[in-house]
């Protein structure tokens, strides 16, 4: 019968700092490598909720007339609103369809919920809509920590995904919680849009009302943003 394995006291003293370093490394991975929202709660449950919210918003088509598709992030999905169907796309002219997914962006890795980028979701959202449909893609706030290469690749993929349709890109607004990062994303999206002859609306100077998280819009903020986009789309799409 084997006895209890004894570890010399000196070895235990040597191992203790190593164990502490390993524990600290794990904490740093959680706090630095993973986005903050992944460090608390169940991210899988959050993704399921985002998917359910996206489906619910997609089921609500507002307005009448010429079809318009909005592909976007939590602003389009109406995250934080008591009535998500009142998110900003409802202010646009036409019969407006919405494909919004919270946390998504131009780059494939903007979200922790897998590839729910604009390019990945656009084809399904366009199914059943006629050729030449106006596609308004809104976002960029969730690309704040993605590289220029990742964003550019996602933009190129988006162009391929909406081929045969009219595309207008609405860049990130100057949300207070990410104000330090949006200038770079806005400049890159403006450059990519100009290079590919795509209409671009820079929203950096739009004055909006935000929720306490300083990232998402209040009902008044959605109304103001929707009216701002609608006015500029009228000018951009006028013959």
Tab-separated table of C-alpha atoms in Angstrom:
chain	number	residue	atom	x	y	z
A	1	UNK	CA	0.000	0.000	0.000
A	2	UNK	CA	1.400	3.337	-1.063
A	3	UNK	CA	1.890	5.954	1.590
A	4	UNK	CA	1.201	9.653	1.329
A	5	UNK	CA	3.598	11.369	-1.049
A	6	UNK	CA	5.710	13.807	0.909
A	7	UNK	CA	6.942	17.010	-0.744
A	8	UNK	CA	9.975	18.633	0.822
A	9	UNK	CA	9.245	21.957	2.524
A	10	UNK	CA	11.888	23.710	0.376
A	11	UNK	CA	10.154	22.560	-2.827
A	12	UNK	CA	6.810	23.793	-1.542
A	13	UNK	CA	8.322	27.193	-0.876
A	14	UNK	CA	9.719	27.275	-4.419
A	15	UNK	CA	6.431	26.214	-5.993
A	16	UNK	CA	4.300	28.789	-4.180
A	17	UNK	CA	5.565	31.812	-6.203
A	18	UNK	CA	5.129	29.841	-9.429
A	19	UNK	CA	1.515	29.046	-8.568
A	20	UNK	CA	0.922	32.692	-7.751
A	21	UNK	CA	2.336	33.777	-11.116
A	22	UNK	CA	0.118	31.280	-12.941
A	23	UNK	CA	-2.956	32.557	-11.101
A	24	UNK	CA	-2.063	36.149	-11.945
A	25	UNK	CA	-1.588	35.218	-15.593
A	26	UNK	CA	-5.073	33.708	-15.717
A	27	UNK	CA	-6.556	36.852	-14.202
A	28	UNK	CA	-4.740	39.016	-16.743
A	29	UNK	CA	-6.057	36.912	-19.628
A	30	UNK	CA	-9.601	37.376	-18.378
A	31	UNK	CA	-9.260	41.094	-17.758
A	32	UNK	CA	-7.066	42.108	-20.689
A	33	UNK	CA	-7.372	39.602	-23.534
A	34	UNK	CA	-11.091	39.009	-23.181
A	35	UNK	CA	-13.529	41.874	-23.572
A	36	UNK	CA	-14.926	43.128	-20.217
A	37	UNK	CA	-18.353	41.615	-20.812
A	38	UNK	CA	-16.815	38.145	-21.128
A	39	UNK	CA	-15.221	38.436	-17.704
A	40	UNK	CA	-18.585	38.553	-15.947
A	41	UNK	CA	-21.687	36.419	-16.327
A	42	UNK	CA	-22.404	33.934	-19.078
A	43	UNK	CA	-21.372	35.260	-22.457
A	44	UNK	CA	-23.148	32.375	-24.169
A	45	UNK	CA	-26.416	33.450	-22.557
A	46	UNK	CA	-25.782	37.026	-23.670
A	47	UNK	CA	-25.255	35.882	-27.262
A	48	UNK	CA	-28.502	33.929	-27.141
A	49	UNK	CA	-30.281	37.046	-25.917
A	50	UNK	CA	-28.705	39.144	-28.652
A	51	UNK	CA	-29.837	36.604	-31.257
A	52	UNK	CA	-33.378	36.612	-29.877
A	53	UNK	CA	-33.419	40.416	-29.845
A	54	UNK	CA	-32.181	40.467	-33.442
A	55	UNK	CA	-34.930	38.101	-34.563
A	56	UNK	CA	-37.589	40.125	-32.758
A	57	UNK	CA	-36.416	43.379	-34.340
A	58	UNK	CA	-36.196	41.774	-37.789
A	59	UNK	CA	-39.823	40.705	-37.484
A	60	UNK	CA	-40.936	44.348	-37.279
A	61	UNK	CA	-41.031	46.105	-40.654
A	62	UNK	CA	-41.881	49.805	-40.503
A	63	UNK	CA	-43.137	52.304	-43.064
A	64	UNK	CA	-44.278	51.740	-46.617
A	65	UNK	CA	-43.070	52.166	-50.147
A	66	UNK	CA	-39.618	51.343	-51.508
A	67	UNK	CA	-37.848	48.643	-49.469
A	68	UNK	CA	-34.809	49.606	-47.408
A	69	UNK	CA	-32.571	47.273	-45.434
A	70	UNK	CA	-30.651	48.458	-42.378
A	71	UNK	CA	-27.807	46.219	-41.219
A	72	UNK	CA	-26.302	47.315	-37.946
A	73	UNK	CA	-25.349	46.792	-34.339
A	74	UNK	CA	-27.117	47.327	-30.998
A	75	UNK	CA	-28.280	50.774	-32.100
A	76	UNK	CA	-30.247	49.208	-34.939
A	77	UNK	CA	-31.455	46.347	-32.724
A	78	UNK	CA	-32.709	48.851	-30.133
A	79	UNK	CA	-30.738	47.534	-27.167
A	80	UNK	CA	-31.779	49.372	-24.013
A	81	UNK	CA	-35.145	50.515	-25.346
A	82	UNK	CA	-38.428	49.488	-23.767
A	83	UNK	CA	-39.730	49.167	-27.333
A	84	UNK	CA	-36.844	48.018	-29.597
A	85	UNK	CA	-39.051	48.461	-32.673
A	86	UNK	CA	-38.661	52.216	-32.080
A	87	UNK	CA	-34.922	52.071	-32.774
A	88	UNK	CA	-33.595	54.697	-35.168
A	89	UNK	CA	-34.265	52.836	-38.483
A	90	UNK	CA	-38.008	53.306	-37.871
A	91	UNK	CA	-37.483	56.995	-38.716
A	92	UNK	CA	-36.298	56.268	-42.266
A	93	UNK	CA	-38.399	56.646	-45.390
A	94	UNK	CA	-39.643	53.517	-47.145
A	95	UNK	CA	-40.543	50.044	-46.016
A	96	UNK	CA	-37.684	49.447	-43.610
A	97	UNK	CA	-36.297	46.008	-42.735
A	98	UNK	CA	-33.739	45.750	-39.921
A	99	UNK	CA	-30.956	43.235	-39.339
A	100	UNK	CA	-29.384	44.453	-36.102
A	101	UNK	CA	-27.179	42.364	-33.828
A	102	UNK	CA	-25.746	43.820	-30.628
A	103	UNK	CA	-21.965	43.839	-30.490
A	104	UNK	CA	-21.478	43.309	-34.216
A	105	UNK	CA	-19.333	45.365	-36.541
A	106	UNK	CA	-17.500	45.395	-39.835
A	107	UNK	CA	-14.782	43.026	-38.666
A	108	UNK	CA	-15.474	39.344	-38.123
A	109	UNK	CA	-14.060	39.477	-34.589
A	110	UNK	CA	-15.872	42.600	-33.400
A	111	UNK	CA	-18.307	40.380	-31.504
A	112	UNK	CA	-17.605	37.563	-29.072
A	113	UNK	CA	-20.649	35.723	-30.471
A	114	UNK	CA	-18.823	34.359	-33.512
A	115	UNK	CA	-18.855	35.921	-36.960
A	116	UNK	CA	-21.992	38.036	-36.860
A	117	UNK	CA	-20.333	40.786	-38.882
A	118	UNK	CA	-22.340	42.926	-41.261
A	119	UNK	CA	-21.005	40.986	-44.241
A	120	UNK	CA	-21.918	37.640	-42.679
A	121	UNK	CA	-25.515	38.674	-41.957
A	122	UNK	CA	-26.336	40.766	-45.017
A	123	UNK	CA	-27.071	37.955	-47.519
A	124	UNK	CA	-29.779	36.367	-45.373
A	125	UNK	CA	-31.282	39.764	-44.599
A	126	UNK	CA	-31.419	40.574	-48.315
A	127	UNK	CA	-33.176	37.341	-49.227
A	128	UNK	CA	-36.516	38.181	-50.809
A	129	UNK	CA	-35.684	41.851	-51.351
A	130	UNK	CA	-35.458	43.133	-54.949
A	131	UNK	CA	-32.227	43.926	-56.737
A	132	UNK	CA	-31.131	47.498	-56.233
A	133	UNK	CA	-32.488	47.695	-52.675
A	134	UNK	CA	-30.933	50.474	-50.623
A	135	UNK	CA	-28.768	48.876	-47.918
A	136	UNK	CA	-27.823	51.156	-45.031
A	137	UNK	CA	-25.024	49.709	-42.914
A	138	UNK	CA	-24.614	51.413	-39.528
A	139	UNK	CA	-21.776	50.712	-37.161
A	140	UNK	CA	-18.148	50.961	-36.199
A	141	UNK	CA	-18.409	51.463	-32.447
A	142	UNK	CA	-17.741	47.769	-31.891
A	143	UNK	CA	-14.690	47.848	-34.173
A	144	UNK	CA	-12.907	50.213	-31.788
A	145	UNK	CA	-10.308	47.577	-30.835
A	146	UNK	CA	-9.983	45.862	-34.212
A	147	UNK	CA	-7.051	46.488	-36.542
A	148	UNK	CA	-7.274	48.446	-39.786
A	149	UNK	CA	-6.690	45.203	-41.672
A	150	UNK	CA	-9.603	43.451	-39.948
A	151	UNK	CA	-11.968	46.354	-40.578
A	152	UNK	CA	-10.846	46.694	-44.198
A	153	UNK	CA	-11.313	42.974	-44.801
A	154	UNK	CA	-14.799	43.130	-43.330
A	155	UNK	CA	-15.619	46.118	-45.511
A	156	UNK	CA	-14.453	44.286	-48.646
A	157	UNK	CA	-16.537	41.256	-47.639
A	158	UNK	CA	-19.543	43.532	-47.145
A	159	UNK	CA	-19.183	44.908	-50.674
A	160	UNK	CA	-19.287	41.372	-52.055
A	161	UNK	CA	-22.263	40.461	-49.853
A	162	UNK	CA	-24.414	43.370	-51.086
A	163	UNK	CA	-23.381	43.254	-54.743
A	164	UNK	CA	-26.306	44.284	-56.941
A	165	UNK	CA	-27.718	46.610	-54.285
A	166	UNK	CA	-27.107	50.252	-53.350
A	167	UNK	CA	-24.946	50.702	-50.275
A	168	UNK	CA	-24.651	53.640	-47.889
A	169	UNK	CA	-22.436	53.348	-44.801
A	170	UNK	CA	-23.197	55.268	-41.607
A	171	UNK	CA	-20.119	55.526	-39.422
A	172	UNK	CA	-19.818	55.552	-35.627
A	173	UNK	CA	-21.138	58.462	-33.602
A	174	UNK	CA	-19.003	60.007	-30.899
A	175	UNK	CA	-20.390	57.898	-28.039
A	176	UNK	CA	-18.737	59.157	-24.814
A	177	UNK	CA	-17.575	55.733	-23.617
A	178	UNK	CA	-15.610	55.155	-26.843
A	179	UNK	CA	-14.891	58.711	-27.920
A	180	UNK	CA	-11.149	58.115	-27.767
A	181	UNK	CA	-11.319	55.446	-30.472
A	182	UNK	CA	-13.952	56.436	-33.013
A	183	UNK	CA	-11.896	58.985	-34.965
A	184	UNK	CA	-9.652	56.232	-36.330
A	185	UNK	CA	-12.576	54.009	-37.301
A	186	UNK	CA	-14.464	56.895	-38.881
A	187	UNK	CA	-11.445	57.974	-40.950
A	188	UNK	CA	-10.819	54.430	-42.153
A	189	UNK	CA	-14.466	53.844	-43.119
A	190	UNK	CA	-14.548	57.185	-44.941
A	191	UNK	CA	-11.401	56.241	-46.863
A	192	UNK	CA	-12.718	52.784	-47.776
A	193	UNK	CA	-16.067	54.214	-48.874
A	194	UNK	CA	-14.405	56.820	-51.087
A	195	UNK	CA	-12.103	54.209	-52.605
A	196	UNK	CA	-15.051	52.004	-53.558
A	197	UNK	CA	-17.449	54.822	-54.502
A	198	UNK	CA	-19.789	54.060	-51.610
A	199	UNK	CA	-21.858	56.769	-49.932
A	200	UNK	CA	-20.557	57.540	-46.445
A	201	UNK	CA	-22.229	59.475	-43.625
A	202	UNK	CA	-19.861	60.512	-40.849
A	203	UNK	CA	-21.802	60.792	-37.599
A	204	UNK	CA	-18.993	62.140	-35.416
A	205	UNK	CA	-20.561	65.568	-35.007
A	206	UNK	CA	-24.148	64.448	-34.368
A	207	UNK	CA	-25.344	65.568	-30.921
A	208	UNK	CA	-27.204	62.657	-29.328
A	209	UNK	CA	-28.691	61.691	-25.973
A	210	UNK	CA	-27.161	58.595	-24.355
A	211	UNK	CA	-28.176	56.160	-21.640
A	212	UNK	CA	-26.173	55.972	-18.416
A	213	UNK	CA	-23.724	53.534	-20.039
A	214	UNK	CA	-22.676	56.417	-22.346
A	215	UNK	CA	-22.763	54.025	-25.300
A	216	UNK	CA	-26.395	53.321	-26.185
A	217	UNK	CA	-29.072	55.805	-27.145
A	218	UNK	CA	-32.131	56.947	-25.230
A	219	UNK	CA	-35.469	57.050	-27.097
A	220	UNK	CA	-34.784	60.724	-27.848
A	221	UNK	CA	-31.309	59.795	-29.069
A	222	UNK	CA	-32.741	57.202	-31.445
A	223	UNK	CA	-35.253	59.689	-32.817
A	224	UNK	CA	-32.554	62.307	-33.393
A	225	UNK	CA	-30.159	59.860	-34.997
A	226	UNK	CA	-32.859	58.370	-37.229
A	227	UNK	CA	-34.002	61.792	-38.376
A	228	UNK	CA	-30.407	62.798	-39.091
A	229	UNK	CA	-29.760	59.679	-41.202
A	230	UNK	CA	-33.113	60.017	-42.981
A	231	UNK	CA	-32.416	63.616	-43.983
A	232	UNK	CA	-29.034	62.747	-45.422
A	233	UNK	CA	-30.304	59.699	-47.235
A	234	UNK	CA	-32.885	61.855	-48.973
A	235	UNK	CA	-30.098	64.053	-50.261
A	236	UNK	CA	-27.780	61.147	-51.098
A	237	UNK	CA	-30.402	59.164	-53.030
A	238	UNK	CA	-32.095	62.091	-54.815
A	239	UNK	CA	-31.761	61.701	-58.609
